[in-house]
C-alpha cells in the first residue's frame, strides 16, 4: 500500500525522486520443471504438445518442452509451497499486509490511501525452458496525476517487472498500472476549504 501524505503534495518532486527506481533482483525459488508445466496445462485444458509432449517438443526449433508464457511469473517467484509462516523470501510485511519485496509501491508517497489495480499487461520475448532459473526486478516507470470521478487529484503508478533467465536474457515483462485516491470525505473537505 502506498504511503499517503498529509498536507502539500508535489507530484513533480515525487516523479523526479521515484521514476526509474529499481528493486534488487530476486531469484525464483525453484528452477523451471516439467511437472508444474504439466499440471498447469491439465488444469487449464491446454493440450499444446510443445508444453506436454517431450518427444514432439524435442523435434521443434525449441529442442524440448517449454513453459507456457503465463508461467514465467510463477517460476520467477517464491512459489506457494512450502509456507514459511510469515513473509516468504522476496516478501516483506507492511502493517497487516504482505507485499512482494520486488514491489516498491509501498514506499511511493501519494495523496490517497485507497489503491485500485487498473491494468496488467504481459509481453514475452524468449521461451522459458526446463532447467532455466528465472529472476526478476521491478522498475517504477511512471507516476502521474489523472482525475477520476472520486478524486480529481488521483495519483497513478506504473511499474514494470522484468523477468530474466540465468543467462541474463529478458524473457518477459509485466507492466502494472495502479491508482491511488483519497476517501470521498477527504476530497469533499478539500473542496469546501477552497
mmCIF file of C-alpha atoms in Angstrom:
data_model
loop_
_atom_site.group_PDB
_atom_site.id
_atom_site.type_symbol
_atom_site.label_atom_id
_atom_site.label_comp_id
_atom_site.label_asym_id
_atom_site.label_seq_id
_atom_site.Cartn_x
_atom_site.Cartn_y
_atom_site.Cartn_z
ATOM 1 C CA UNK A 1 0.000 0.000 0.000
ATOM 2 C CA UNK A 2 1.488 3.388 -0.961
ATOM 3 C CA UNK A 3 2.225 5.982 1.728
ATOM 4 C CA UNK A 4 -0.497 8.623 1.938
ATOM 5 C CA UNK A 5 0.981 12.078 2.538
ATOM 6 C CA UNK A 6 -0.838 14.635 4.678
ATOM 7 C CA UNK A 7 -0.546 18.236 3.570
ATOM 8 C CA UNK A 8 1.213 19.520 0.467
ATOM 9 C CA UNK A 9 1.958 17.055 -2.297
ATOM 10 C CA UNK A 10 4.297 17.915 -5.154
ATOM 11 C CA UNK A 11 3.795 15.393 -7.983
ATOM 12 C CA UNK A 12 6.825 16.697 -9.914
ATOM 13 C CA UNK A 13 9.118 16.208 -6.904
ATOM 14 C CA UNK A 14 7.748 12.685 -6.420
ATOM 15 C CA UNK A 15 8.264 11.909 -10.124
ATOM 16 C CA UNK A 16 11.859 13.248 -10.023
ATOM 17 C CA UNK A 17 12.699 11.137 -6.980
ATOM 18 C CA UNK A 18 10.912 7.889 -7.832
ATOM 19 C CA UNK A 19 10.721 7.301 -11.594
ATOM 20 C CA UNK A 20 13.454 4.862 -12.558
ATOM 21 C CA UNK A 21 13.923 3.389 -9.072
ATOM 22 C CA UNK A 22 14.541 -0.331 -9.234
ATOM 23 C CA UNK A 23 14.276 -3.156 -6.724
ATOM 24 C CA UNK A 24 17.115 -5.605 -6.224
ATOM 25 C CA UNK A 25 16.851 -8.645 -8.473
ATOM 26 C CA UNK A 26 15.343 -11.660 -6.714
ATOM 27 C CA UNK A 27 15.624 -15.270 -7.841
ATOM 28 C CA UNK A 28 12.746 -17.690 -8.227
ATOM 29 C CA UNK A 29 12.562 -20.357 -5.553
ATOM 30 C CA UNK A 30 12.765 -23.289 -7.967
ATOM 31 C CA UNK A 31 14.110 -23.881 -11.467
ATOM 32 C CA UNK A 32 11.622 -24.443 -14.283
ATOM 33 C CA UNK A 33 10.347 -28.020 -14.039
ATOM 34 C CA UNK A 34 8.194 -30.209 -16.265
ATOM 35 C CA UNK A 35 5.663 -31.343 -13.646
ATOM 36 C CA UNK A 36 4.310 -27.853 -12.762
ATOM 37 C CA UNK A 37 4.006 -27.165 -16.512
ATOM 38 C CA UNK A 38 2.070 -30.415 -16.994
ATOM 39 C CA UNK A 39 -0.224 -29.739 -14.016
ATOM 40 C CA UNK A 40 -0.917 -26.182 -15.198
ATOM 41 C CA UNK A 41 -1.756 -27.355 -18.710
ATOM 42 C CA UNK A 42 -4.122 -30.048 -17.445
ATOM 43 C CA UNK A 43 -5.806 -27.571 -15.106
ATOM 44 C CA UNK A 44 -6.500 -25.040 -17.883
ATOM 45 C CA UNK A 45 -7.119 -27.707 -20.544
ATOM 46 C CA UNK A 46 -4.152 -26.608 -22.653
ATOM 47 C CA UNK A 47 -3.194 -29.578 -24.821
ATOM 48 C CA UNK A 48 -0.337 -27.911 -26.710
ATOM 49 C CA UNK A 49 2.231 -30.680 -27.335
ATOM 50 C CA UNK A 50 5.038 -28.116 -27.122
ATOM 51 C CA UNK A 51 4.240 -27.906 -23.398
ATOM 52 C CA UNK A 52 3.214 -31.524 -22.770
ATOM 53 C CA UNK A 53 4.930 -33.936 -25.159
ATOM 54 C CA UNK A 54 8.722 -34.157 -24.717
ATOM 55 C CA UNK A 55 9.161 -36.291 -27.870
ATOM 56 C CA UNK A 56 7.223 -33.793 -30.005
ATOM 57 C CA UNK A 57 8.899 -30.740 -28.422
ATOM 58 C CA UNK A 58 12.368 -32.202 -28.973
ATOM 59 C CA UNK A 59 11.770 -32.183 -32.740
ATOM 60 C CA UNK A 60 10.811 -28.474 -32.806
ATOM 61 C CA UNK A 61 13.088 -25.456 -33.074
ATOM 62 C CA UNK A 62 12.899 -25.202 -29.255
ATOM 63 C CA UNK A 63 14.614 -28.573 -28.834
ATOM 64 C CA UNK A 64 12.450 -29.561 -25.885
ATOM 65 C CA UNK A 65 9.446 -28.718 -23.753
ATOM 66 C CA UNK A 66 8.987 -25.035 -22.962
ATOM 67 C CA UNK A 67 6.732 -23.436 -20.367
ATOM 68 C CA UNK A 68 3.503 -21.693 -21.345
ATOM 69 C CA UNK A 69 4.362 -17.973 -21.307
ATOM 70 C CA UNK A 70 1.944 -17.308 -18.437
ATOM 71 C CA UNK A 71 4.161 -19.387 -16.129
ATOM 72 C CA UNK A 72 7.143 -17.013 -16.383
ATOM 73 C CA UNK A 73 5.919 -15.042 -13.368
ATOM 74 C CA UNK A 74 5.292 -18.227 -11.396
ATOM 75 C CA UNK A 75 8.806 -19.590 -11.928
ATOM 76 C CA UNK A 76 10.362 -16.170 -11.201
ATOM 77 C CA UNK A 77 8.517 -16.014 -7.853
ATOM 78 C CA UNK A 78 8.703 -17.680 -4.470
ATOM 79 C CA UNK A 79 6.068 -20.320 -5.065
ATOM 80 C CA UNK A 80 3.290 -21.225 -2.697
ATOM 81 C CA UNK A 81 4.923 -24.201 -1.024
ATOM 82 C CA UNK A 82 6.435 -24.767 1.425
ATOM 83 C CA UNK A 83 4.941 -21.969 3.503
ATOM 84 C CA UNK A 84 7.329 -20.192 5.821
ATOM 85 C CA UNK A 85 4.907 -18.932 8.480
ATOM 86 C CA UNK A 86 5.405 -15.292 7.527
ATOM 87 C CA UNK A 87 6.620 -13.337 4.563
ATOM 88 C CA UNK A 88 8.428 -15.666 2.184
ATOM 89 C CA UNK A 89 11.748 -14.952 0.540
ATOM 90 C CA UNK A 90 11.166 -11.906 -1.626
ATOM 91 C CA UNK A 91 8.322 -10.526 0.508
ATOM 92 C CA UNK A 92 8.063 -8.045 3.338
ATOM 93 C CA UNK A 93 5.372 -7.303 5.879
ATOM 94 C CA UNK A 94 3.881 -3.798 5.698
ATOM 95 C CA UNK A 95 1.460 -3.315 8.574
ATOM 96 C CA UNK A 96 -1.056 -6.141 8.325
ATOM 97 C CA UNK A 97 -0.381 -6.861 4.658
ATOM 98 C CA UNK A 98 2.344 -8.813 2.920
ATOM 99 C CA UNK A 99 3.596 -7.383 -0.347
ATOM 100 C CA UNK A 100 6.282 -8.596 -2.709
ATOM 101 C CA UNK A 101 9.728 -7.243 -1.923
ATOM 102 C CA UNK A 102 10.034 -6.711 -5.655
ATOM 103 C CA UNK A 103 7.318 -4.098 -5.254
ATOM 104 C CA UNK A 104 8.355 -0.560 -4.416
ATOM 105 C CA UNK A 105 4.754 0.582 -4.333
ATOM 106 C CA UNK A 106 4.742 0.613 -0.524
ATOM 107 C CA UNK A 107 7.339 3.373 -0.418
ATOM 108 C CA UNK A 108 5.909 5.759 -3.040
ATOM 109 C CA UNK A 109 4.295 8.840 -1.481
ATOM 110 C CA UNK A 110 0.751 9.517 -2.753
ATOM 111 C CA UNK A 111 -2.219 11.648 -1.795
ATOM 112 C CA UNK A 112 -4.624 8.826 -1.057
ATOM 113 C CA UNK A 113 -4.659 5.588 0.841
ATOM 114 C CA UNK A 114 -7.123 3.768 -1.446
ATOM 115 C CA UNK A 115 -5.480 1.542 -4.047
ATOM 116 C CA UNK A 116 -7.025 0.109 -7.221
ATOM 117 C CA UNK A 117 -5.249 -2.172 -9.687
ATOM 118 C CA UNK A 118 -6.189 -0.797 -13.110
ATOM 119 C CA UNK A 119 -4.317 -2.839 -15.696
ATOM 120 C CA UNK A 120 -1.809 -5.647 -16.096
ATOM 121 C CA UNK A 121 -0.088 -6.309 -19.420
ATOM 122 C CA UNK A 122 2.447 -9.027 -20.255
ATOM 123 C CA UNK A 123 4.994 -9.202 -23.059
ATOM 124 C CA UNK A 124 7.017 -12.348 -23.786
ATOM 125 C CA UNK A 125 10.386 -12.191 -25.538
ATOM 126 C CA UNK A 126 12.028 -15.607 -25.207
ATOM 127 C CA UNK A 127 10.888 -19.126 -24.361
ATOM 128 C CA UNK A 128 11.242 -20.381 -20.804
ATOM 129 C CA UNK A 129 12.888 -23.808 -20.857
ATOM 130 C CA UNK A 130 13.026 -26.664 -18.383
ATOM 131 C CA UNK A 131 16.041 -26.097 -16.157
ATOM 132 C CA UNK A 132 16.013 -22.310 -16.503
ATOM 133 C CA UNK A 133 16.454 -20.362 -13.261
ATOM 134 C CA UNK A 134 14.420 -17.174 -13.520
ATOM 135 C CA UNK A 135 14.876 -13.926 -11.612
ATOM 136 C CA UNK A 136 13.047 -10.613 -11.604
ATOM 137 C CA UNK A 137 13.340 -6.950 -10.721
ATOM 138 C CA UNK A 138 10.737 -4.206 -10.666
ATOM 139 C CA UNK A 139 11.232 -0.696 -12.066
ATOM 140 C CA UNK A 140 8.958 2.228 -11.288
ATOM 141 C CA UNK A 141 8.360 3.570 -14.783
ATOM 142 C CA UNK A 142 5.815 6.371 -14.311
ATOM 143 C CA UNK A 143 3.863 8.370 -11.733
ATOM 144 C CA UNK A 144 1.271 10.920 -12.758
ATOM 145 C CA UNK A 145 -1.941 12.639 -11.731
ATOM 146 C CA UNK A 146 -5.143 11.921 -13.586
ATOM 147 C CA UNK A 147 -8.589 12.868 -12.436
ATOM 148 C CA UNK A 148 -11.206 10.230 -11.678
ATOM 149 C CA UNK A 149 -14.815 10.748 -10.620
ATOM 150 C CA UNK A 150 -13.972 10.059 -6.954
ATOM 151 C CA UNK A 151 -10.844 12.217 -6.773
ATOM 152 C CA UNK A 152 -9.711 14.992 -9.141
ATOM 153 C CA UNK A 153 -6.126 14.508 -7.908
ATOM 154 C CA UNK A 154 -5.766 10.731 -8.120
ATOM 155 C CA UNK A 155 -2.177 9.506 -8.388
ATOM 156 C CA UNK A 156 -1.365 6.747 -10.892
ATOM 157 C CA UNK A 157 1.695 4.498 -10.554
ATOM 158 C CA UNK A 158 3.123 2.311 -13.323
ATOM 159 C CA UNK A 159 5.638 -0.440 -12.595
ATOM 160 C CA UNK A 160 7.389 -2.896 -14.859
ATOM 161 C CA UNK A 161 8.510 -6.288 -13.561
ATOM 162 C CA UNK A 162 11.323 -7.652 -15.732
ATOM 163 C CA UNK A 163 11.935 -11.405 -15.762
ATOM 164 C CA UNK A 164 15.328 -12.790 -16.795
ATOM 165 C CA UNK A 165 16.745 -16.276 -17.265
ATOM 166 C CA UNK A 166 20.095 -17.484 -15.893
ATOM 167 C CA UNK A 167 21.855 -16.068 -18.978
ATOM 168 C CA UNK A 168 20.545 -12.585 -18.150
ATOM 169 C CA UNK A 169 18.222 -12.679 -21.185
ATOM 170 C CA UNK A 170 14.952 -10.775 -20.778
ATOM 171 C CA UNK A 171 12.197 -13.363 -21.186
ATOM 172 C CA UNK A 172 9.110 -11.371 -20.122
ATOM 173 C CA UNK A 173 7.841 -8.078 -18.730
ATOM 174 C CA UNK A 174 4.766 -7.382 -16.676
ATOM 175 C CA UNK A 175 3.510 -3.786 -16.708
ATOM 176 C CA UNK A 176 1.137 -2.960 -13.865
ATOM 177 C CA UNK A 177 -0.880 0.256 -13.569
ATOM 178 C CA UNK A 178 -2.335 1.230 -10.194
ATOM 179 C CA UNK A 179 -4.153 4.280 -8.983
ATOM 180 C CA UNK A 180 -4.456 5.711 -5.521
ATOM 181 C CA UNK A 181 -7.207 8.041 -4.462
ATOM 182 C CA UNK A 182 -8.456 9.762 -1.346
ATOM 183 C CA UNK A 183 -11.606 8.922 0.568
ATOM 184 C CA UNK A 184 -14.658 10.907 -0.646
ATOM 185 C CA UNK A 185 -14.928 12.818 2.632
ATOM 186 C CA UNK A 186 -11.306 13.998 2.304
ATOM 187 C CA UNK A 187 -11.944 15.209 -1.259
ATOM 188 C CA UNK A 188 -15.156 16.975 -0.119
ATOM 189 C CA UNK A 189 -13.397 18.650 2.789
ATOM 190 C CA UNK A 190 -10.654 19.928 0.469
ATOM 191 C CA UNK A 191 -13.281 21.289 -1.966
ATOM 192 C CA UNK A 192 -15.062 23.121 0.855
ATOM 193 C CA UNK A 193 -11.781 24.620 2.053
ATOM 194 C CA UNK A 194 -11.019 26.173 -1.387
#
